[in-house]
Amino acid sequence: MKRLRRNFHLSKIDSTSAYLLRRRFVLRNFSTCSADYQTNGRGRENRTWESSEGQNLLLSMLISDKILCSNFNYLSVASAVAVSLTVKRYGIDCQIKWPNDVYVNGKKLCGILLESVSNEKGIESLVVGIGVNVNQTEFSNELLREPTSLKLEYGKNINVKKVKRILIKTIKKIFTEIKNNDYRFMEFAKVTDYLKGKNVVAEINGEQKSVFVLGIDDNCFLSVKYDYKIVSLNSGEITFHKN
Ligand code: BTN
């Protein structure tokens, strides 16, 4: 069956990522879905992603390319780099909080959630879901980290569609580099590593530890030091606690 590449924009949907996952067999690699409003926006660790209608960028991209799916561990950080480079166009410098948040001045600007579907051969397709706070200036205080938005940082309203256009182009460029074994985005990730050099409380494989973060390593794992040892962890092995 010939797959269709489509870029959808919807006024209202449960979740842009769920929308693409449901259509993953008929859509081509790099198809996107964005929306003004999500009724069931999904966040990490089973949280919901709240966003005022029409204010922010709610974007998902389908990845069905086999090479990219096998590079799963790089894609969160690569997407965070794409967001940072997009935002840099507005003169705003970001930091990447491994594995998938983008921070500005210690506040969360963007959250990224990768959802994958596997078969017996491994990951068959995945959806990168990105929520960037663009023009929202008031947030509910249930959030774990203090949020910010491009408007709060830049001082003016920003065209959400333009941010989307730049971001899609930047993700495609970085993902195509990865497909060609070019991991240059890692240099940017390493110099904007938010956790590097910090002592954090984290749960490692179910045990609470106080760890010193050495930084993002070449495999996009997080290198940390605790109990007199240095280990590289993937995002499933470590959960951060607010400290
Ligand atoms: C996080 O918890 O920080 C990740 C949030 C990811 C939210 C985005 S918004 C677009 C896409 N659709 C969803 O349902 N979630 C992601």
PDB file of C-alpha atoms and ligand atoms in Angstrom:
ATOM      1  CA  MET A   1       0.000   0.000   0.000  1.00  0.00           C
ATOM      2  CA  LYS A   2       1.354   3.435  -0.929  1.00  0.00           C
ATOM      3  CA  ARG A   3       1.692   5.531   2.197  1.00  0.00           C
ATOM      4  CA  LEU A   4       0.466   9.102   2.165  1.00  0.00           C
ATOM      5  CA  ARG A   5       2.601  11.874   3.625  1.00  0.00           C
ATOM      6  CA  ARG A   6       0.272  14.395   5.142  1.00  0.00           C
ATOM      7  CA  ASN A   7       0.636  17.335   7.445  1.00  0.00           C
ATOM      8  CA  PHE A   8      -2.583  17.678   9.365  1.00  0.00           C
ATOM      9  CA  HIS A   9      -3.728  20.625  11.405  1.00  0.00           C
ATOM     10  CA  LEU A  10      -6.824  20.049  13.503  1.00  0.00           C
ATOM     11  CA  SER A  11      -8.719  22.461  15.691  1.00  0.00           C
ATOM     12  CA  LYS A  12      -9.468  19.826  18.329  1.00  0.00           C
ATOM     13  CA  ILE A  13      -8.271  16.256  18.887  1.00  0.00           C
ATOM     14  CA  ASP A  14      -7.709  13.925  21.836  1.00  0.00           C
ATOM     15  CA  SER A  15      -3.934  13.911  21.272  1.00  0.00           C
ATOM     16  CA  THR A  16      -1.902  14.707  18.148  1.00  0.00           C
ATOM     17  CA  SER A  17       0.369  11.742  18.946  1.00  0.00           C
ATOM     18  CA  ALA A  18      -2.569   9.336  19.382  1.00  0.00           C
ATOM     19  CA  TYR A  19      -3.953  10.606  16.056  1.00  0.00           C
ATOM     20  CA  LEU A  20      -0.748   9.681  14.204  1.00  0.00           C
ATOM     21  CA  LEU A  21      -0.340   6.362  16.016  1.00  0.00           C
ATOM     22  CA  ARG A  22      -3.846   5.337  14.902  1.00  0.00           C
ATOM     23  CA  ARG A  23      -2.939   6.152  11.284  1.00  0.00           C
ATOM     24  CA  ARG A  24       0.639   4.885  11.304  1.00  0.00           C
ATOM     25  CA  PHE A  25       0.051   2.264   8.582  1.00  0.00           C
ATOM     26  CA  VAL A  26      -1.294   4.718   6.024  1.00  0.00           C
ATOM     27  CA  LEU A  27       0.965   7.696   6.635  1.00  0.00           C
ATOM     28  CA  ARG A  28       4.542   8.134   5.496  1.00  0.00           C
ATOM     29  CA  ASN A  29       7.625   8.825   7.534  1.00  0.00           C
ATOM     30  CA  PHE A  30       7.746  12.469   8.756  1.00  0.00           C
ATOM     31  CA  SER A  31       3.956  12.979   8.558  1.00  0.00           C
ATOM     32  CA  THR A  32       2.864  15.517  11.149  1.00  0.00           C
ATOM     33  CA  CYS A  33      -0.222  16.432  13.113  1.00  0.00           C
ATOM     34  CA  SER A  34      -0.707  19.666  15.024  1.00  0.00           C
ATOM     35  CA  ALA A  35      -3.734  20.991  16.860  1.00  0.00           C
ATOM     36  CA  ASP A  36      -5.117  24.091  18.528  1.00  0.00           C
ATOM     37  CA  TYR A  37      -6.419  22.049  21.429  1.00  0.00           C
ATOM     38  CA  GLN A  38      -6.042  18.549  22.858  1.00  0.00           C
ATOM     39  CA  THR A  39      -8.735  17.009  25.052  1.00  0.00           C
ATOM     40  CA  ASN A  40      -6.362  14.319  26.295  1.00  0.00           C
ATOM     41  CA  GLY A  41      -2.851  15.673  25.768  1.00  0.00           C
ATOM     42  CA  ARG A  42      -0.364  13.079  26.927  1.00  0.00           C
ATOM     43  CA  GLY A  43       2.708  13.866  28.997  1.00  0.00           C
ATOM     44  CA  ARG A  44       5.504  11.771  30.457  1.00  0.00           C
ATOM     45  CA  GLU A  45       4.925   9.380  33.330  1.00  0.00           C
ATOM     46  CA  ASN A  46       1.193   9.191  32.590  1.00  0.00           C
ATOM     47  CA  ARG A  47       0.687  12.877  33.249  1.00  0.00           C
ATOM     48  CA  THR A  48      -1.574  14.998  31.066  1.00  0.00           C
ATOM     49  CA  TRP A  49      -0.269  17.899  28.993  1.00  0.00           C
ATOM     50  CA  GLU A  50      -2.406  21.008  29.512  1.00  0.00           C
ATOM     51  CA  SER A  51      -2.337  23.807  26.962  1.00  0.00           C
ATOM     52  CA  SER A  52      -4.729  26.740  26.427  1.00  0.00           C
ATOM     53  CA  GLU A  53      -6.601  26.628  23.129  1.00  0.00           C
ATOM     54  CA  GLY A  54      -4.708  28.119  20.168  1.00  0.00           C
ATOM     55  CA  GLN A  55      -1.902  29.520  22.321  1.00  0.00           C
ATOM     56  CA  ASN A  56       0.831  26.941  21.945  1.00  0.00           C
ATOM     57  CA  LEU A  57       2.462  24.517  19.581  1.00  0.00           C
ATOM     58  CA  LEU A  58       1.135  20.973  19.932  1.00  0.00           C
ATOM     59  CA  LEU A  59       2.962  18.948  17.327  1.00  0.00           C
ATOM     60  CA  SER A  60       3.573  15.277  16.634  1.00  0.00           C
ATOM     61  CA  MET A  61       5.650  13.616  13.953  1.00  0.00           C
ATOM     62  CA  LEU A  62       5.423  10.015  12.799  1.00  0.00           C
ATOM     63  CA  ILE A  63       8.682   8.133  12.305  1.00  0.00           C
ATOM     64  CA  SER A  64       8.432   4.835  10.467  1.00  0.00           C
ATOM     65  CA  ASP A  65      11.861   4.781   8.877  1.00  0.00           C
ATOM     66  CA  LYS A  66      13.652   1.642  10.083  1.00  0.00           C
ATOM     67  CA  ILE A  67      17.065   3.275  10.584  1.00  0.00           C
ATOM     68  CA  LEU A  68      15.549   6.112  12.592  1.00  0.00           C
ATOM     69  CA  CYS A  69      13.471   3.696  14.689  1.00  0.00           C
ATOM     70  CA  SER A  70      16.654   1.788  15.517  1.00  0.00           C
ATOM     71  CA  ASN A  71      18.224   5.088  16.653  1.00  0.00           C
ATOM     72  CA  PHE A  72      15.423   5.521  19.197  1.00  0.00           C
ATOM     73  CA  ASN A  73      17.736   6.514  22.066  1.00  0.00           C
ATOM     74  CA  TYR A  74      18.937   9.617  20.171  1.00  0.00           C
ATOM     75  CA  LEU A  75      15.588  10.946  19.039  1.00  0.00           C
ATOM     76  CA  SER A  76      14.379  12.667  22.237  1.00  0.00           C
ATOM     77  CA  VAL A  77      17.552  14.675  22.636  1.00  0.00           C
ATOM     78  CA  ALA A  78      17.679  15.300  18.865  1.00  0.00           C
ATOM     79  CA  SER A  79      14.122  16.709  19.041  1.00  0.00           C
ATOM     80  CA  ALA A  80      15.078  18.865  22.028  1.00  0.00           C
ATOM     81  CA  VAL A  81      18.022  20.225  20.005  1.00  0.00           C
ATOM     82  CA  ALA A  82      15.622  20.987  17.118  1.00  0.00           C
ATOM     83  CA  VAL A  83      13.371  22.933  19.502  1.00  0.00           C
ATOM     84  CA  SER A  84      16.374  24.818  20.921  1.00  0.00           C
ATOM     85  CA  LEU A  85      17.648  25.757  17.456  1.00  0.00           C
ATOM     86  CA  THR A  86      14.151  26.914  16.467  1.00  0.00           C
ATOM     87  CA  VAL A  87      13.835  29.080  19.559  1.00  0.00           C
ATOM     88  CA  LYS A  88      17.330  30.477  19.034  1.00  0.00           C
ATOM     89  CA  ARG A  89      15.927  32.186  15.930  1.00  0.00           C
ATOM     90  CA  TYR A  90      14.018  34.422  18.364  1.00  0.00           C
ATOM     91  CA  GLY A  91      17.198  35.191  20.299  1.00  0.00           C
ATOM     92  CA  ILE A  92      16.286  32.835  23.155  1.00  0.00           C
ATOM     93  CA  ASP A  93      18.938  30.464  24.510  1.00  0.00           C
ATOM     94  CA  CYS A  94      17.680  27.137  25.852  1.00  0.00           C
ATOM     95  CA  GLN A  95      19.097  24.298  27.853  1.00  0.00           C
ATOM     96  CA  ILE A  96      18.298  20.673  27.276  1.00  0.00           C
ATOM     97  CA  LYS A  97      17.191  18.778  30.332  1.00  0.00           C
ATOM     98  CA  TRP A  98      17.958  15.201  29.438  1.00  0.00           C
ATOM     99  CA  PRO A  99      16.191  13.260  28.072  1.00  0.00           C
ATOM    100  CA  ASN A 100      13.382  15.379  26.738  1.00  0.00           C
ATOM    101  CA  ASP A 101      12.685  18.791  28.203  1.00  0.00           C
ATOM    102  CA  VAL A 102      13.770  22.196  26.999  1.00  0.00           C
ATOM    103  CA  TYR A 103      14.397  24.848  29.630  1.00  0.00           C
ATOM    104  CA  VAL A 104      14.898  28.597  29.488  1.00  0.00           C
ATOM    105  CA  ASN A 105      16.328  30.334  32.550  1.00  0.00           C
ATOM    106  CA  GLY A 106      15.570  27.289  34.707  1.00  0.00           C
ATOM    107  CA  LYS A 107      11.923  27.076  33.587  1.00  0.00           C
ATOM    108  CA  LYS A 108      10.281  24.520  31.349  1.00  0.00           C
ATOM    109  CA  LEU A 109       9.474  25.789  27.851  1.00  0.00           C
ATOM    110  CA  CYS A 110       8.826  22.511  26.116  1.00  0.00           C
ATOM    111  CA  GLY A 111       8.117  18.865  26.849  1.00  0.00           C
ATOM    112  CA  ILE A 112       8.766  15.991  24.487  1.00  0.00           C
ATOM    113  CA  LEU A 113       7.231  12.525  24.627  1.00  0.00           C
ATOM    114  CA  LEU A 114       8.285   9.631  22.402  1.00  0.00           C
ATOM    115  CA  GLU A 115       5.760   6.829  22.017  1.00  0.00           C
ATOM    116  CA  SER A 116       6.726   3.695  20.133  1.00  0.00           C
ATOM    117  CA  VAL A 117       5.054   0.592  18.780  1.00  0.00           C
ATOM    118  CA  SER A 118       7.118  -2.581  18.573  1.00  0.00           C
ATOM    119  CA  ASN A 119       6.801  -5.861  16.747  1.00  0.00           C
ATOM    120  CA  GLU A 120       8.950  -9.007  17.024  1.00  0.00           C
ATOM    121  CA  LYS A 121      11.784  -7.252  15.108  1.00  0.00           C
ATOM    122  CA  GLY A 122      11.891  -4.202  17.377  1.00  0.00           C
ATOM    123  CA  ILE A 123      10.413  -0.719  17.112  1.00  0.00           C
ATOM    124  CA  GLU A 124       8.126  -0.587  14.067  1.00  0.00           C
ATOM    125  CA  SER A 125       7.116   3.063  14.316  1.00  0.00           C
ATOM    126  CA  LEU A 126       7.212   5.882  16.782  1.00  0.00           C
ATOM    127  CA  VAL A 127       5.685   9.273  17.302  1.00  0.00           C
ATOM    128  CA  VAL A 128       7.594  12.255  18.613  1.00  0.00           C
ATOM    129  CA  GLY A 129       5.153  14.512  20.481  1.00  0.00           C
ATOM    130  CA  ILE A 130       6.285  18.072  21.217  1.00  0.00           C
ATOM    131  CA  GLY A 131       4.500  20.684  23.294  1.00  0.00           C
ATOM    132  CA  VAL A 132       6.083  24.154  23.141  1.00  0.00           C
ATOM    133  CA  ASN A 133       4.583  26.922  25.261  1.00  0.00           C
ATOM    134  CA  VAL A 134       4.361  29.801  22.813  1.00  0.00           C
ATOM    135  CA  ASN A 135       1.869  32.514  23.778  1.00  0.00           C
ATOM    136  CA  GLN A 136       0.403  31.170  27.031  1.00  0.00           C
ATOM    137  CA  THR A 137       1.335  33.369  29.988  1.00  0.00           C
ATOM    138  CA  GLU A 138      -0.658  31.802  32.835  1.00  0.00           C
ATOM    139  CA  PHE A 139      -0.314  28.219  33.896  1.00  0.00           C
ATOM    140  CA  SER A 140      -2.041  26.029  36.469  1.00  0.00           C
ATOM    141  CA  ASN A 141       0.226  25.513  39.479  1.00  0.00           C
ATOM    142  CA  GLU A 142      -0.181  21.733  39.481  1.00  0.00           C
ATOM    143  CA  LEU A 143       2.863  21.502  37.239  1.00  0.00           C
ATOM    144  CA  LEU A 144       5.995  19.961  38.702  1.00  0.00           C
ATOM    145  CA  ARG A 145       8.351  22.593  37.297  1.00  0.00           C
ATOM    146  CA  GLU A 146       7.743  26.271  36.835  1.00  0.00           C
ATOM    147  CA  PRO A 147       6.738  26.757  33.197  1.00  0.00           C
ATOM    148  CA  THR A 148       7.620  29.545  30.825  1.00  0.00           C
ATOM    149  CA  SER A 149       6.648  30.434  27.260  1.00  0.00           C
ATOM    150  CA  LEU A 150       8.221  32.143  24.279  1.00  0.00           C
ATOM    151  CA  LYS A 151       5.989  35.143  24.917  1.00  0.00           C
ATOM    152  CA  LEU A 152       7.136  35.402  28.530  1.00  0.00           C
ATOM    153  CA  GLU A 153      10.775  35.210  27.433  1.00  0.00           C
ATOM    154  CA  TYR A 154      10.545  37.294  24.249  1.00  0.00           C
ATOM    155  CA  GLY A 155       8.037  39.847  25.452  1.00  0.00           C
ATOM    156  CA  LYS A 156       5.781  39.709  22.381  1.00  0.00           C
ATOM    157  CA  ASN A 157       3.222  37.397  20.790  1.00  0.00           C
ATOM    158  CA  ILE A 158       4.794  34.889  18.461  1.00  0.00           C
ATOM    159  CA  ASN A 159       3.275  33.308  15.357  1.00  0.00           C
ATOM    160  CA  VAL A 160       2.677  29.647  16.295  1.00  0.00           C
ATOM    161  CA  LYS A 161       2.479  28.560  12.636  1.00  0.00           C
ATOM    162  CA  LYS A 162       5.890  30.057  11.923  1.00  0.00           C
ATOM    163  CA  VAL A 163       7.421  28.268  14.930  1.00  0.00           C
ATOM    164  CA  LYS A 164       5.862  25.043  13.645  1.00  0.00           C
ATOM    165  CA  ARG A 165       7.286  25.515  10.129  1.00  0.00           C
ATOM    166  CA  ILE A 166      10.812  26.151  11.413  1.00  0.00           C
ATOM    167  CA  LEU A 167      10.629  23.282  13.901  1.00  0.00           C
ATOM    168  CA  ILE A 168       9.426  20.700  11.362  1.00  0.00           C
ATOM    169  CA  LYS A 169      12.199  21.712   8.960  1.00  0.00           C
ATOM    170  CA  THR A 170      14.822  21.520  11.723  1.00  0.00           C
ATOM    171  CA  ILE A 171      13.683  18.108  13.013  1.00  0.00           C
ATOM    172  CA  LYS A 172      13.697  16.670   9.497  1.00  0.00           C
ATOM    173  CA  LYS A 173      17.214  18.014   8.929  1.00  0.00           C
ATOM    174  CA  ILE A 174      18.616  16.571  12.183  1.00  0.00           C
ATOM    175  CA  PHE A 175      16.797  13.230  11.776  1.00  0.00           C
ATOM    176  CA  THR A 176      18.079  12.924   8.206  1.00  0.00           C
ATOM    177  CA  GLU A 177      21.620  13.568   9.487  1.00  0.00           C
ATOM    178  CA  ILE A 178      21.140  10.796  12.069  1.00  0.00           C
ATOM    179  CA  LYS A 179      19.945   8.456   9.308  1.00  0.00           C
ATOM    180  CA  ASN A 180      23.248   9.220   7.564  1.00  0.00           C
ATOM    181  CA  ASN A 181      25.283   8.511  10.708  1.00  0.00           C
ATOM    182  CA  ASP A 182      25.923  12.187  11.301  1.00  0.00           C
ATOM    183  CA  TYR A 183      25.432  12.931  14.984  1.00  0.00           C
ATOM    184  CA  ARG A 184      26.574  16.549  14.999  1.00  0.00           C
ATOM    185  CA  PHE A 185      23.483  17.576  17.003  1.00  0.00           C
ATOM    186  CA  MET A 186      25.162  15.916  19.994  1.00  0.00           C
ATOM    187  CA  GLU A 187      27.709  18.750  20.234  1.00  0.00           C
ATOM    188  CA  PHE A 188      24.876  21.223  20.776  1.00  0.00           C
ATOM    189  CA  ALA A 189      23.183  18.897  23.272  1.00  0.00           C
ATOM    190  CA  LYS A 190      26.390  18.573  25.296  1.00  0.00           C
ATOM    191  CA  VAL A 191      27.054  22.291  25.562  1.00  0.00           C
ATOM    192  CA  THR A 192      23.470  23.054  26.558  1.00  0.00           C
ATOM    193  CA  ASP A 193      23.159  20.154  29.024  1.00  0.00           C
ATOM    194  CA  TYR A 194      21.034  21.490  31.915  1.00  0.00           C
ATOM    195  CA  LEU A 195      21.767  18.667  34.359  1.00  0.00           C
ATOM    196  CA  LYS A 196      25.539  18.534  33.828  1.00  0.00           C
ATOM    197  CA  GLY A 197      27.477  19.255  37.017  1.00  0.00           C
ATOM    198  CA  LYS A 198      24.371  19.171  39.226  1.00  0.00           C
ATOM    199  CA  ASN A 199      23.676  17.004  42.247  1.00  0.00           C
ATOM    200  CA  VAL A 200      20.187  15.580  41.911  1.00  0.00           C
ATOM    201  CA  VAL A 201      17.991  13.147  43.764  1.00  0.00           C
ATOM    202  CA  ALA A 202      16.954  10.376  41.431  1.00  0.00           C
ATOM    203  CA  GLU A 203      15.372   6.975  41.509  1.00  0.00           C
ATOM    204  CA  ILE A 204      17.645   4.488  39.795  1.00  0.00           C
ATOM    205  CA  ASN A 205      16.055   1.145  39.038  1.00  0.00           C
ATOM    206  CA  GLY A 206      13.632   1.689  41.916  1.00  0.00           C
ATOM    207  CA  GLU A 207      16.189   2.912  44.486  1.00  0.00           C
ATOM    208  CA  GLN A 208      16.429   6.531  45.634  1.00  0.00           C
ATOM    209  CA  LYS A 209      19.948   7.929  45.198  1.00  0.00           C
ATOM    210  CA  SER A 210      21.751  11.206  45.395  1.00  0.00           C
ATOM    211  CA  VAL A 211      23.700  11.428  42.154  1.00  0.00           C
ATOM    212  CA  PHE A 212      26.195  13.765  40.563  1.00  0.00           C
ATOM    213  CA  VAL A 213      25.506  14.264  36.854  1.00  0.00           C
ATOM    214  CA  LEU A 214      28.553  14.061  34.587  1.00  0.00           C
ATOM    215  CA  GLY A 215      26.438  14.770  31.503  1.00  0.00           C
ATOM    216  CA  ILE A 216      24.955  13.420  28.284  1.00  0.00           C
ATOM    217  CA  ASP A 217      27.294  10.806  26.766  1.00  0.00           C
ATOM    218  CA  ASP A 218      27.963   9.893  23.107  1.00  0.00           C
ATOM    219  CA  ASN A 219      25.140   7.341  23.096  1.00  0.00           C
ATOM    220  CA  CYS A 220      22.692   9.917  24.428  1.00  0.00           C
ATOM    221  CA  PHE A 221      22.611   8.171  27.800  1.00  0.00           C
ATOM    222  CA  LEU A 222      23.142  10.130  31.012  1.00  0.00           C
ATOM    223  CA  SER A 223      26.446   9.541  32.730  1.00  0.00           C
ATOM    224  CA  VAL A 224      26.094   9.830  36.512  1.00  0.00           C
ATOM    225  CA  LYS A 225      28.260   9.181  39.547  1.00  0.00           C
ATOM    226  CA  TYR A 226      26.864   7.671  42.747  1.00  0.00           C
ATOM    227  CA  ASP A 227      27.988   5.200  45.418  1.00  0.00           C
ATOM    228  CA  TYR A 228      31.593   5.682  44.136  1.00  0.00           C
ATOM    229  CA  LYS A 229      30.776   4.400  40.643  1.00  0.00           C
ATOM    230  CA  ILE A 230      30.122   5.961  37.242  1.00  0.00           C
ATOM    231  CA  VAL A 231      27.235   4.561  35.224  1.00  0.00           C
ATOM    232  CA  SER A 232      25.432   5.442  32.001  1.00  0.00           C
ATOM    233  CA  LEU A 233      21.679   5.255  32.278  1.00  0.00           C
ATOM    234  CA  ASN A 234      18.894   5.296  29.734  1.00  0.00           C
ATOM    235  CA  SER A 235      15.723   7.241  30.407  1.00  0.00           C
ATOM    236  CA  GLY A 236      13.835   4.152  31.597  1.00  0.00           C
ATOM    237  CA  GLU A 237      16.390   3.555  34.346  1.00  0.00           C
ATOM    238  CA  ILE A 238      16.278   6.912  36.093  1.00  0.00           C
ATOM    239  CA  THR A 239      13.483   9.166  37.371  1.00  0.00           C
ATOM    240  CA  PHE A 240      14.270  12.594  38.766  1.00  0.00           C
ATOM    241  CA  HIS A 241      12.802  13.911  41.972  1.00  0.00           C
ATOM    242  CA  LYS A 242      12.143  17.559  42.603  1.00  0.00           C
ATOM    243  CA  ASN A 243      14.956  18.872  44.792  1.00  0.00           C
TER     244      ASN A 243
HETATM  245  C1  BTN B   1       6.109  16.066  29.017  1.00  0.00           C
HETATM  246  O1  BTN B   1       5.444  15.474  29.871  1.00  0.00           O
HETATM  247  O2  BTN B   1       6.936  16.920  29.321  1.00  0.00           O
HETATM  248  C2  BTN B   1       5.902  15.747  27.558  1.00  0.00           C
HETATM  249  C3  BTN B   1       4.715  16.481  27.002  1.00  0.00           C
HETATM  250  C4  BTN B   1       4.457  16.230  25.527  1.00  0.00           C
HETATM  251  C5  BTN B   1       3.230  16.972  25.061  1.00  0.00           C
HETATM  252  C6  BTN B   1       3.034  16.883  23.578  1.00  0.00           C
HETATM  253  S1  BTN B   1       1.835  18.044  22.986  1.00  0.00           S
HETATM  254  C7  BTN B   1       1.823  17.285  21.417  1.00  0.00           C
HETATM  255  C8  BTN B   1       1.902  15.790  21.660  1.00  0.00           C
HETATM  256  N1  BTN B   1       0.591  15.219  21.853  1.00  0.00           N
HETATM  257  C9  BTN B   1       0.429  14.722  23.085  1.00  0.00           C
HETATM  258  O3  BTN B   1      -0.612  14.174  23.501  1.00  0.00           O
HETATM  259  N2  BTN B   1       1.550  14.908  23.807  1.00  0.00           N
HETATM  260  C10 BTN B   1       2.586  15.550  23.020  1.00  0.00           C
END
